[in-house]
Short mmCIF file of C-alpha atoms and ligand atoms in Angstrom, two decimals:
data_model
loop_
_atom_site.label_atom_id
_atom_site.label_comp_id
_atom_site.label_asym_id
_atom_site.label_seq_id
_atom_site.Cartn_x
_atom_site.Cartn_y
_atom_site.Cartn_z
CA MET A 1 162.67 60.65 139.22
CA THR A 2 162.19 60.29 135.48
CA THR A 3 158.80 61.23 134.09
CA GLN A 4 157.31 60.17 130.78
CA ILE A 5 153.99 60.60 129.04
CA LEU A 6 153.09 57.76 126.65
CA ASN A 7 150.25 56.90 124.34
CA LYS A 8 150.44 53.14 124.21
CA PRO A 9 148.53 50.05 125.37
CA LEU A 10 148.59 49.83 129.16
CA GLU A 11 149.49 46.14 129.24
CA GLU A 12 152.75 46.88 127.39
CA ILE A 13 154.09 49.20 130.06
CA SER A 14 156.34 47.68 132.65
CA SER A 15 156.21 49.08 136.20
CA ASP A 16 155.67 48.08 139.83
CA ALA A 17 152.16 49.46 139.92
CA LEU A 18 149.56 50.72 137.47
CA ILE A 19 146.78 53.04 138.66
CA VAL A 20 143.40 52.93 136.93
CA PHE A 21 140.40 54.96 138.06
CA ALA A 22 136.68 54.44 138.39
CA PHE A 23 133.75 56.65 139.39
CA GLN A 24 130.79 56.29 141.63
CA LYS A 25 127.36 55.85 139.97
CA GLU A 26 125.40 59.10 139.85
CA LYS A 27 122.07 57.54 140.74
CA GLY A 28 120.49 54.17 141.22
CA ASN A 29 122.31 51.16 142.53
CA LYS A 30 124.86 52.42 145.04
CA SER A 31 126.98 49.29 144.89
CA GLU A 32 127.85 49.81 141.25
CA TYR A 33 130.72 51.84 139.93
CA VAL A 34 131.44 53.45 136.57
CA PRO A 35 134.68 52.19 135.00
CA THR A 36 137.01 54.40 132.97
CA ARG A 37 138.10 53.16 129.55
CA ALA A 38 141.45 52.14 131.06
CA PHE A 39 139.64 50.05 133.69
CA THR A 40 137.57 48.28 131.05
CA HIS A 41 140.59 47.72 128.85
CA ILE A 42 142.68 46.20 131.64
CA ASN A 43 139.72 44.14 132.75
CA ASN A 44 139.49 42.65 129.25
CA VAL A 45 143.20 41.96 129.11
CA LEU A 46 142.95 40.23 132.50
CA HIS A 47 139.89 38.17 131.48
CA ASP A 48 137.50 39.90 133.89
CA GLN A 49 139.81 39.63 136.89
CA LEU A 50 139.54 43.35 137.69
CA LYS A 51 135.73 43.26 137.81
CA LYS A 52 135.80 40.20 140.00
CA ALA A 53 138.23 41.86 142.38
CA ALA A 54 136.06 45.00 142.45
CA SER A 55 133.00 43.04 143.40
CA PHE A 56 134.91 40.98 145.97
CA GLU A 57 136.18 44.23 147.52
CA LYS A 58 132.67 45.75 147.39
CA PHE A 59 134.23 48.61 145.45
CA THR A 60 131.77 51.44 144.73
CA GLY A 61 134.08 54.04 143.20
CA GLU A 62 133.56 56.22 146.24
CA LYS A 63 136.05 59.09 146.55
CA GLY A 64 139.30 57.85 148.09
CA SER A 65 138.40 54.15 147.99
CA LEU A 66 141.00 51.78 146.63
CA PHE A 67 141.75 48.14 145.95
CA SER A 68 144.73 46.38 144.44
CA LEU A 69 145.33 43.23 142.51
CA PHE A 70 148.49 41.31 141.61
CA THR A 71 148.69 40.52 137.94
CA ASN A 72 149.87 37.69 135.72
CA ASP A 73 151.81 37.51 132.45
CA ASP A 74 149.03 39.16 130.45
CA ILE A 75 150.30 42.53 131.54
CA LEU A 76 153.73 43.94 132.36
CA ALA A 77 152.75 45.91 135.48
CA SER A 78 153.15 43.83 138.66
CA LYS A 79 150.13 45.26 140.38
CA ILE A 80 146.96 47.17 139.49
CA ILE A 81 145.70 49.82 141.85
CA CYS A 82 142.12 50.87 141.28
CA ILE A 83 141.18 54.20 142.83
CA GLY A 84 137.66 55.59 143.20
CA LEU A 85 137.25 59.27 142.34
CA GLY A 86 133.66 59.72 143.51
CA LYS A 87 130.86 60.96 141.25
CA LYS A 88 132.16 61.93 137.85
CA GLU A 89 130.47 65.35 137.71
CA ASP A 90 131.93 66.29 141.12
CA VAL A 91 135.56 65.30 140.52
CA THR A 92 137.94 68.25 140.82
CA VAL A 93 141.52 68.50 139.64
CA ASP A 94 142.57 68.55 143.27
CA ASP A 95 140.67 65.34 144.09
CA PHE A 96 142.70 63.72 141.36
CA ARG A 97 146.00 65.17 142.64
CA GLN A 98 145.18 64.27 146.26
CA ASN A 99 144.22 60.69 145.40
CA ILE A 100 147.48 60.13 143.59
CA GLY A 101 149.42 61.79 146.40
CA LYS A 102 147.66 59.64 148.97
CA TYR A 103 148.52 56.41 147.18
CA VAL A 104 152.13 57.50 146.61
CA SER A 105 152.66 58.57 150.22
CA LEU A 106 151.38 55.20 151.42
CA SER A 107 153.27 53.06 148.93
CA HIS A 108 156.53 54.83 148.13
CA LYS A 109 158.48 52.46 150.35
CA LYS A 110 157.24 49.44 148.44
CA ILE A 111 157.44 50.50 144.82
CA ASP A 112 160.04 52.19 142.61
CA SER A 113 158.02 52.83 139.50
CA LEU A 114 154.44 53.90 138.92
CA THR A 115 152.21 54.13 135.87
CA ILE A 116 149.04 56.23 135.94
CA SER A 117 146.31 56.01 133.32
CA ILE A 118 144.81 59.46 132.78
CA PRO A 119 141.01 59.19 132.87
CA GLU A 120 139.01 60.55 129.93
CA ASN A 121 136.25 63.15 130.02
CA ILE A 122 136.57 64.60 133.48
CA GLN A 123 138.84 67.59 133.01
CA ASP A 124 141.22 68.76 130.35
CA SER A 125 143.73 65.91 130.16
CA GLU A 126 146.72 68.28 130.13
CA VAL A 127 145.54 69.76 133.42
CA LEU A 128 145.17 66.24 134.84
CA MET A 129 148.64 65.23 133.70
CA HIS A 130 150.09 68.34 135.31
CA ALA A 131 148.22 67.52 138.54
CA ALA A 132 149.35 63.88 138.47
CA ILE A 133 153.01 64.86 138.20
CA GLU A 134 152.58 67.38 141.02
CA GLY A 135 150.82 64.75 143.14
CA VAL A 136 153.78 62.37 142.82
CA GLU A 137 156.49 65.05 143.16
CA LEU A 138 154.90 66.63 146.24
CA ALA A 139 154.09 63.33 147.93
CA THR A 140 157.67 62.08 147.57
CA TYR A 141 159.24 65.20 149.12
CA GLY A 142 161.35 64.77 152.24
CA PHE A 143 163.86 66.82 154.26
CA ALA A 144 166.62 64.48 155.44
CA LYS A 145 169.63 66.79 155.43
CA TYR A 146 170.24 66.36 159.15
CA LYS A 147 169.43 62.66 159.35
CA GLU A 148 172.17 60.07 159.49
CA LYS A 149 170.55 58.46 156.45
CA LYS A 150 170.76 61.41 154.08
CA VAL A 151 168.12 60.25 151.63
CA THR A 152 164.45 60.34 152.43
CA ASP A 153 162.44 57.15 152.33
CA ARG A 154 159.97 58.97 150.15
CA GLN A 155 161.93 58.25 146.97
CA PHE A 156 160.67 57.09 143.64
CA GLN A 157 162.45 56.14 140.38
CA SER A 158 160.06 56.41 137.50
CA LEU A 159 156.65 57.83 136.69
CA ILE A 160 154.76 57.10 133.46
CA LEU A 161 151.50 58.79 132.54
CA VAL A 162 149.42 57.10 129.89
CA THR A 163 146.99 59.04 127.78
CA GLU A 164 144.72 58.16 124.87
CA ASP A 165 145.25 61.64 123.43
CA LYS A 166 147.35 62.09 120.33
CA ILE A 167 149.98 64.32 121.77
CA THR A 168 153.11 65.84 120.21
CA GLU A 169 156.53 65.42 121.71
CA LYS A 170 156.71 69.16 122.29
CA LYS A 171 153.46 69.15 124.22
CA VAL A 172 154.67 66.20 126.29
CA ASN A 173 157.85 68.03 127.21
CA ASP A 174 155.97 71.23 128.01
CA ILE A 175 153.57 69.49 130.37
CA ILE A 176 156.33 67.61 132.19
CA GLU A 177 158.62 70.62 132.49
CA ASN A 178 155.86 72.93 133.62
CA ALA A 179 154.62 70.52 136.31
CA GLN A 180 158.19 70.08 137.48
CA TYR A 181 158.72 73.85 137.77
CA TYR A 182 155.64 74.08 139.97
CA SER A 183 156.77 71.14 142.08
CA HIS A 184 160.42 72.10 142.39
CA ALA A 185 159.55 75.68 143.31
CA THR A 186 157.27 74.31 146.03
CA GLN A 187 159.98 71.95 147.21
CA LEU A 188 162.47 74.82 147.42
CA ALA A 189 160.03 76.80 149.56
CA ARG A 190 159.61 73.72 151.79
CA ASP A 191 163.37 73.30 152.12
CA LEU A 192 163.79 76.94 153.14
CA VAL A 193 161.10 76.65 155.81
CA ASN A 194 162.42 73.32 157.08
CA GLU A 195 166.02 74.52 157.25
CA GLN A 196 167.22 75.39 160.75
CA PRO A 197 166.97 79.09 161.56
CA SER A 198 170.68 79.46 162.24
CA VAL A 199 171.32 78.45 158.63
CA ALA A 200 168.32 80.04 156.89
CA THR A 201 169.37 83.54 157.96
CA PRO A 202 168.63 86.81 156.16
CA THR A 203 172.09 86.57 154.55
CA PHE A 204 171.33 83.03 153.37
CA LEU A 205 168.06 84.18 151.78
CA ALA A 206 169.82 87.17 150.19
CA GLU A 207 172.53 84.90 148.71
CA LEU A 208 169.86 82.62 147.30
CA ALA A 209 168.11 85.63 145.74
CA LYS A 210 171.43 86.62 144.14
CA ASP A 211 171.91 83.10 142.75
CA ILE A 212 168.42 83.19 141.27
CA ALA A 213 169.08 86.55 139.63
CA GLN A 214 172.46 85.30 138.32
CA SER A 215 170.84 82.43 136.49
CA SER A 216 168.58 84.56 134.27
CA ASP A 217 169.03 87.90 132.55
CA GLN A 218 165.32 88.59 133.07
CA VAL A 219 165.69 88.56 136.85
CA SER A 220 167.62 91.18 138.79
CA VAL A 221 168.10 91.69 142.50
CA LYS A 222 169.00 94.47 144.93
CA ILE A 223 169.99 93.71 148.50
CA PHE A 224 169.81 96.58 151.00
CA ASP A 225 171.92 96.37 154.16
CA LYS A 226 171.43 98.14 157.47
CA PRO A 227 173.31 101.40 156.64
CA GLN A 228 171.34 101.82 153.40
CA LEU A 229 168.09 100.97 155.13
CA GLU A 230 168.80 103.63 157.75
CA LYS A 231 169.32 106.22 155.04
CA MET A 232 166.19 105.10 153.21
CA GLY A 233 164.10 105.38 156.37
CA MET A 234 163.04 101.77 156.86
CA HIS A 235 162.80 102.29 160.59
CA ALA A 236 159.90 99.92 161.17
CA PHE A 237 161.85 96.97 159.77
CA LEU A 238 165.05 98.11 161.50
CA GLY A 239 163.23 98.43 164.81
CA ILE A 240 162.40 94.73 164.75
CA ALA A 241 165.89 93.85 163.48
CA ARG A 242 167.62 95.87 166.23
CA ALA A 243 167.86 93.08 168.82
CA SER A 244 169.81 90.73 166.62
CA ASP A 245 173.49 90.53 165.69
CA THR A 246 172.43 88.70 162.53
CA PRO A 247 172.44 91.41 159.86
CA PRO A 248 168.99 92.18 158.41
CA LYS A 249 168.58 92.08 154.63
CA PHE A 250 165.99 93.79 152.50
CA ILE A 251 165.66 91.77 149.30
CA PHE A 252 164.17 93.25 146.15
CA LEU A 253 163.79 90.98 143.11
CA GLU A 254 162.54 92.01 139.71
CA TYR A 255 161.43 89.91 136.77
CA THR A 256 161.12 91.78 133.48
CA PRO A 257 159.33 90.09 130.57
CA LYS A 258 160.50 90.64 127.02
CA ASN A 259 158.55 93.24 125.02
CA TYR A 260 156.04 94.21 127.66
CA LYS A 261 153.88 97.15 126.60
CA GLY A 262 151.27 97.23 129.34
CA LYS A 263 151.19 99.19 132.58
CA GLU A 264 150.64 96.45 135.11
CA LYS A 265 153.25 95.36 137.57
CA ILE A 266 152.64 92.86 140.34
CA ALA A 267 154.54 92.73 143.62
CA LEU A 268 154.82 89.59 145.74
CA VAL A 269 155.65 90.55 149.31
CA GLY A 270 156.69 87.84 151.76
CA LYS A 271 157.01 88.07 155.55
CA GLY A 272 160.65 87.16 156.25
CA ILE A 273 161.00 86.64 160.01
CA THR A 274 163.69 83.94 160.01
CA PHE A 275 162.87 83.11 163.63
CA ASP A 276 160.12 84.55 165.80
CA SER A 277 160.93 84.35 169.50
CA GLY A 278 158.29 86.99 170.16
CA GLY A 279 160.97 89.50 171.14
CA VAL A 280 160.76 90.82 174.70
CA ASN A 281 157.10 89.76 174.65
CA VAL A 282 158.66 86.33 174.49
CA LYS A 283 156.57 83.39 173.35
CA PRO A 284 156.00 80.48 175.70
CA GLY A 285 158.18 77.50 174.66
CA ASP A 286 155.52 75.40 173.03
CA HIS A 287 154.51 78.35 170.84
CA MET A 288 158.09 79.00 169.80
CA SER A 289 159.25 75.58 168.67
CA ASP A 290 158.05 75.87 165.06
CA MET A 291 158.85 79.56 164.63
CA LYS A 292 161.55 78.95 162.01
CA MET A 293 158.48 78.83 159.75
CA ASP A 294 157.85 82.57 160.17
CA MET A 295 159.66 83.20 156.88
CA ALA A 296 157.29 80.99 154.86
CA GLY A 297 156.05 84.06 152.97
CA ALA A 298 159.63 84.87 151.97
CA ALA A 299 160.21 81.22 151.04
CA LEU A 300 157.16 81.39 148.78
CA VAL A 301 158.50 84.48 146.99
CA LEU A 302 161.93 82.85 146.50
CA GLY A 303 160.29 79.61 145.32
CA VAL A 304 158.30 81.52 142.71
CA PHE A 305 161.33 83.51 141.56
CA SER A 306 163.45 80.34 141.26
CA VAL A 307 161.33 79.31 138.24
CA ILE A 308 159.86 82.61 137.09
CA ALA A 309 162.14 82.95 134.06
CA LYS A 310 161.02 79.47 132.93
CA ILE A 311 157.32 80.15 133.50
CA LYS A 312 157.72 83.48 131.64
CA PRO A 313 154.76 85.51 132.92
CA SER A 314 153.74 88.22 130.46
CA ILE A 315 153.76 90.99 133.10
CA PRO A 316 156.58 92.34 135.29
CA VAL A 317 156.83 90.81 138.75
CA MET A 318 158.60 92.19 141.82
CA GLY A 319 159.53 90.26 144.94
CA VAL A 320 159.95 92.05 148.28
CA ILE A 321 161.32 90.47 151.46
CA ALA A 322 162.37 92.19 154.70
CA ALA A 323 164.39 89.45 156.37
CA THR A 324 165.37 89.44 160.05
CA PRO A 325 164.86 87.26 163.08
CA ASN A 326 162.72 88.66 165.91
CA LEU A 327 165.00 88.23 168.93
CA ILE A 328 165.71 89.49 172.41
CA SER A 329 168.69 91.50 173.65
CA SER A 330 169.45 94.63 175.62
CA SER A 331 169.11 96.63 172.41
CA ALA A 332 165.73 95.13 171.53
CA ILE A 333 162.70 97.21 170.71
CA VAL A 334 160.38 97.27 173.73
CA PRO A 335 156.65 97.88 174.20
CA GLY A 336 155.93 101.60 173.97
CA ASP A 337 158.63 102.29 171.39
CA VAL A 338 157.55 104.24 168.33
CA VAL A 339 159.05 103.67 164.88
CA LYS A 340 158.52 105.54 161.63
CA ALA A 341 157.76 103.38 158.60
CA TYR A 342 159.06 103.96 155.07
CA ASN A 343 155.86 105.76 154.05
CA GLY A 344 156.18 108.21 156.96
CA LYS A 345 153.50 106.72 159.23
CA THR A 346 154.46 106.15 162.86
CA ILE A 347 153.81 102.85 164.61
CA GLU A 348 153.58 102.35 168.34
CA VAL A 349 154.97 98.90 169.07
CA LEU A 350 152.91 97.73 172.03
CA ASN A 351 153.75 94.06 171.61
CA THR A 352 157.01 92.92 170.06
CA ASP A 353 155.43 89.61 169.07
CA ALA A 354 153.26 91.40 166.51
CA GLU A 355 156.49 92.00 164.57
CA GLY A 356 155.37 90.75 161.16
CA ARG A 357 153.05 93.64 160.42
CA VAL A 358 155.75 96.13 161.49
CA THR A 359 158.29 94.72 158.98
CA LEU A 360 155.56 94.41 156.33
CA ALA A 361 154.71 98.10 156.78
CA ASP A 362 158.07 98.92 155.16
CA SER A 363 157.92 96.12 152.57
CA LEU A 364 154.45 97.15 151.39
CA SER A 365 155.34 100.87 151.30
CA TYR A 366 158.38 100.01 149.22
CA ALA A 367 156.35 97.90 146.75
CA VAL A 368 153.92 100.82 146.35
CA GLU A 369 156.78 103.25 145.78
CA GLN A 370 158.27 100.93 143.14
CA GLY A 371 155.10 101.32 141.11
CA ALA A 372 153.26 98.08 141.82
CA THR A 373 149.73 98.16 140.40
CA HIS A 374 148.90 94.90 142.20
CA ILE A 375 150.34 93.61 145.47
CA ILE A 376 149.90 90.24 147.12
CA ASP A 377 151.47 89.74 150.51
CA PHE A 378 151.98 86.37 152.12
CA ALA A 379 152.49 86.32 155.86
CA THR A 380 152.40 83.85 158.73
CA LEU A 381 150.80 86.73 160.54
CA THR A 382 148.36 85.67 163.23
CA GLY A 383 147.66 82.66 165.43
CA ALA A 384 144.06 83.94 165.34
CA CYS A 385 143.84 82.93 161.68
CA ILE A 386 144.52 79.31 162.65
CA VAL A 387 141.83 79.57 165.32
CA ALA A 388 139.39 80.86 162.69
CA LEU A 389 140.19 78.67 159.69
CA GLY A 390 142.30 75.78 160.96
CA GLU A 391 145.61 74.53 159.67
CA ASP A 392 144.64 73.95 156.06
CA ILE A 393 143.03 77.22 155.00
CA ALA A 394 144.63 80.62 154.51
CA GLY A 395 142.77 83.86 155.30
CA LEU A 396 142.34 86.03 152.21
CA PHE A 397 141.70 89.78 152.23
CA VAL A 398 141.22 91.82 149.07
CA ASN A 399 140.43 95.43 148.28
CA ASP A 400 139.58 94.68 144.64
CA LYS A 401 136.99 92.07 143.73
CA GLU A 402 138.35 91.25 140.28
CA PHE A 403 141.87 90.70 141.59
CA GLY A 404 140.50 88.53 144.40
CA ASP A 405 138.52 86.47 141.90
CA SER A 406 141.62 85.79 139.80
CA ILE A 407 143.48 84.59 142.88
CA LYS A 408 140.60 82.35 143.97
CA LYS A 409 140.31 80.91 140.47
CA SER A 410 144.00 79.99 140.46
CA ALA A 411 143.70 78.48 143.94
CA ASP A 412 140.78 76.33 142.75
CA ILE A 413 143.06 74.72 140.19
CA THR A 414 146.00 74.19 142.55
CA GLY A 415 143.85 73.04 145.47
CA GLU A 416 145.49 75.48 147.89
CA LYS A 417 142.61 76.44 150.14
CA MET A 418 141.79 80.02 151.09
CA TRP A 419 138.74 81.79 152.46
CA GLU A 420 137.93 85.47 152.24
CA LEU A 421 137.54 87.51 155.42
CA PRO A 422 136.30 91.13 155.49
CA LEU A 423 138.36 94.32 155.66
CA GLU A 424 135.71 95.70 158.04
CA LYS A 425 136.11 99.49 158.12
CA SER A 426 134.46 99.94 161.51
CA TYR A 427 137.15 97.71 163.04
CA LYS A 428 139.92 100.11 162.04
CA LYS A 429 139.72 101.87 165.40
CA MET A 430 140.95 98.67 167.03
CA ASN A 431 144.41 99.71 165.87
CA ASP A 432 144.27 103.24 167.31
CA SER A 433 147.32 104.41 169.23
CA ASP A 434 147.41 107.10 171.91
CA VAL A 435 150.76 108.42 170.76
CA ALA A 436 151.40 107.32 167.16
CA ASP A 437 149.49 107.01 163.87
CA ILE A 438 148.74 103.36 164.53
CA ALA A 439 149.43 100.67 167.13
CA ASN A 440 150.82 97.26 166.23
CA ILE A 441 148.29 95.36 168.34
CA PRO A 442 144.54 95.84 168.59
CA ASN A 443 142.86 97.05 171.76
CA THR A 444 140.56 94.01 171.85
CA ARG A 445 140.99 90.23 171.98
CA TRP A 446 138.64 89.64 169.07
CA ALA A 447 139.12 89.52 165.30
CA GLY A 448 142.92 89.45 165.52
CA THR A 449 143.30 88.35 161.90
CA ILE A 450 141.13 91.18 160.59
CA SER A 451 142.80 93.89 162.69
CA ALA A 452 146.20 92.69 161.42
CA ALA A 453 144.96 92.94 157.82
CA LEU A 454 143.54 96.43 158.51
CA PHE A 455 146.94 97.43 159.88
CA LEU A 456 148.61 96.36 156.61
CA GLU A 457 145.99 98.23 154.59
CA GLU A 458 147.40 101.50 155.98
CA PHE A 459 150.56 100.92 153.97
CA ILE A 460 149.24 100.05 150.52
CA GLY A 461 147.64 103.36 149.49
CA LYS A 462 145.30 102.89 146.53
CA THR A 463 147.09 99.90 145.04
CA LYS A 464 145.07 96.77 144.25
CA TRP A 465 145.98 94.44 147.04
CA ALA A 466 145.46 90.98 148.42
CA HIS A 467 146.72 89.77 151.79
CA LEU A 468 147.05 86.08 152.56
CA ASP A 469 147.46 85.13 156.21
CA ILE A 470 149.20 81.76 155.79
CA ALA A 471 149.89 81.05 159.49
CA GLY A 472 147.91 77.80 159.19
CA PRO A 473 148.75 76.18 155.86
CA ALA A 474 152.44 77.21 155.65
CA PHE A 475 153.50 74.56 158.14
CA ALA A 476 151.84 71.19 158.66
CA SER A 477 151.74 69.48 162.02
CA ARG A 478 150.74 66.18 160.38
CA ASN A 479 151.80 64.23 157.31
CA SER A 480 149.38 64.58 154.42
CA ALA A 481 148.77 63.17 150.95
CA LEU A 482 150.91 65.87 149.38
CA GLY A 483 153.83 65.97 151.77
CA PRO A 484 155.27 65.29 155.19
CA LYS A 485 154.79 67.49 158.22
CA GLY A 486 156.78 70.71 158.24
CA GLY A 487 157.02 73.36 155.54
CA THR A 488 154.36 72.91 152.87
CA GLY A 489 155.39 75.42 150.22
CA TYR A 490 151.81 76.68 150.39
CA GLY A 491 150.99 79.37 147.84
CA VAL A 492 153.83 78.82 145.37
CA ARG A 493 151.68 76.90 142.90
CA THR A 494 148.74 79.29 143.15
CA VAL A 495 151.00 82.27 142.41
CA LEU A 496 152.57 80.49 139.43
CA GLN A 497 149.10 79.60 138.17
CA LEU A 498 148.00 83.22 138.58
CA LEU A 499 151.09 84.57 136.81
CA GLU A 500 150.62 82.15 133.92
CA GLY A 501 147.05 83.25 133.33
CA GLU A 502 146.11 85.83 130.71
CA LYS A 503 144.91 88.27 133.29
CA ILE A 504 145.63 89.00 136.93
N1 BES B 601 154.42 84.52 163.70
C1 BES B 601 153.34 84.80 164.57
C2 BES B 601 152.00 84.24 164.08
C3 BES B 601 151.90 82.73 164.05
C4 BES B 601 151.41 82.04 165.16
C5 BES B 601 152.24 82.01 162.93
C6 BES B 601 151.31 80.67 165.12
C7 BES B 601 152.11 80.64 162.89
C8 BES B 601 151.66 79.96 164.00
C9 BES B 601 153.18 86.31 164.74
O1 BES B 601 154.34 87.04 164.67
C10 BES B 601 152.61 86.55 166.10
O2 BES B 601 153.27 86.25 167.04
N2 BES B 601 151.40 87.08 166.14
C11 BES B 601 150.74 87.35 167.37
C12 BES B 601 150.04 88.68 167.24
C13 BES B 601 149.49 89.21 168.54
C14 BES B 601 150.61 89.55 169.49
C15 BES B 601 148.67 90.44 168.25
C16 BES B 601 149.74 86.23 167.64
O3 BES B 601 149.13 85.73 166.68
O4 BES B 601 149.62 85.82 168.78
MG1 MG B 602 155.31 87.26 166.55
ZN1 ZN B 603 155.83 86.28 163.55
#
């Protein structure tokens, strides 16, 4: 898809469809709407046709409402799409992104080119342009590798954004490139999640990490294999990996900015279970069918690193992934086994299906040892989190308010939903073990997402830390405005947004 940003009269731009926006009236007559300047302009060019259509359609500018109109020779676009954004003061960047995504996902089969007029005075227009490009890029994503027809039907040829701002060519290029980095990194994470587990193996992820490091001198990678991991003492991770003939890989990526003088160093830790069968505590079939998605945290980290040298964060960033499937064999770890994690703590594995936290114990200890001042881990950790927050919202845990606020602020811009849950100290005893320092499952049915987070907390020492349980939003069971069902690439854009900010 080619993307352009133009400052030129809307009627002079040729495309299959032109989107203009309108708002809902704040008060008073509910049936009226508030036009944007683009709406008014096009209405004038079309001799009041747009207004007539709006009144015929009983258009109120309500959020998500839409009508369309075929045009005549007065304007080069074949069709006008008018989208309501709701009340002007309430419109968020994500409403804007979602509305564009929704239209694109409904119409991509019918049109090849789209023009979007960027509305004035709602948000910074650069932010809106970024969101518009993301909306189109994400909505047109598809995974068709294994289909007879190799291309997805979600394709699109050309996107033109029209602004009234005087904008330099450099700025235009920056906005387009930046939005594409965010989108392509998300699409890579989706591809990795959607790929079949016999292809997206630990070795496959490690090779990808090497390719990423190859392509920039600011990114380096270390891959640790089983013999090295044994020497290092990563016995928690190796315990889970033991059942499988597929070699485990511990992936450590590092991005180093030029001329960094500060002390901060952020680690992104991703759960990398390339397939979760549950182990000998085998999952029932209907719970297992989507479990190729159990490496979505790892996919997020790789997605971020695939563009990190372009985004150029000012602080150093590490990426940590312990990649292995969780399988069943005669050499598998079994309930009652005790493993010693990298930081020396012992874990009694009472349920082999709570494997994520066991592998993360080593990943987090390693990030701490490597001098991370801030850690965020991303893990499809508990089904309980989906019970609590549903499929669209991640569970967030933080041990540092300021760090948590920065993450939430970034997520507000990207529209990736998260909700904070407590690291309740009095619940720590849920993870008590009779024989080891900690057990990998709680001794109660309740608060399974919190007890999992409290387990992880044992491995992060005093480091500032945030844990995102992404079991829900990492994988969609339904198509949505911003992508088809399957891997969503959740979290990639929020992390990039966070890393681009002045402060973490
Ligand atoms: N990968 C699963 C969590 C999961 C479930 C992710 C559903 C996405 C959708 C994790 O390894 C797991 O099996 N967790 C167990 C923990 C339990 C045994 C304490 C769970 O949630 O049932
Ligand atoms: Mg499991
Ligand atoms: Zn799992």
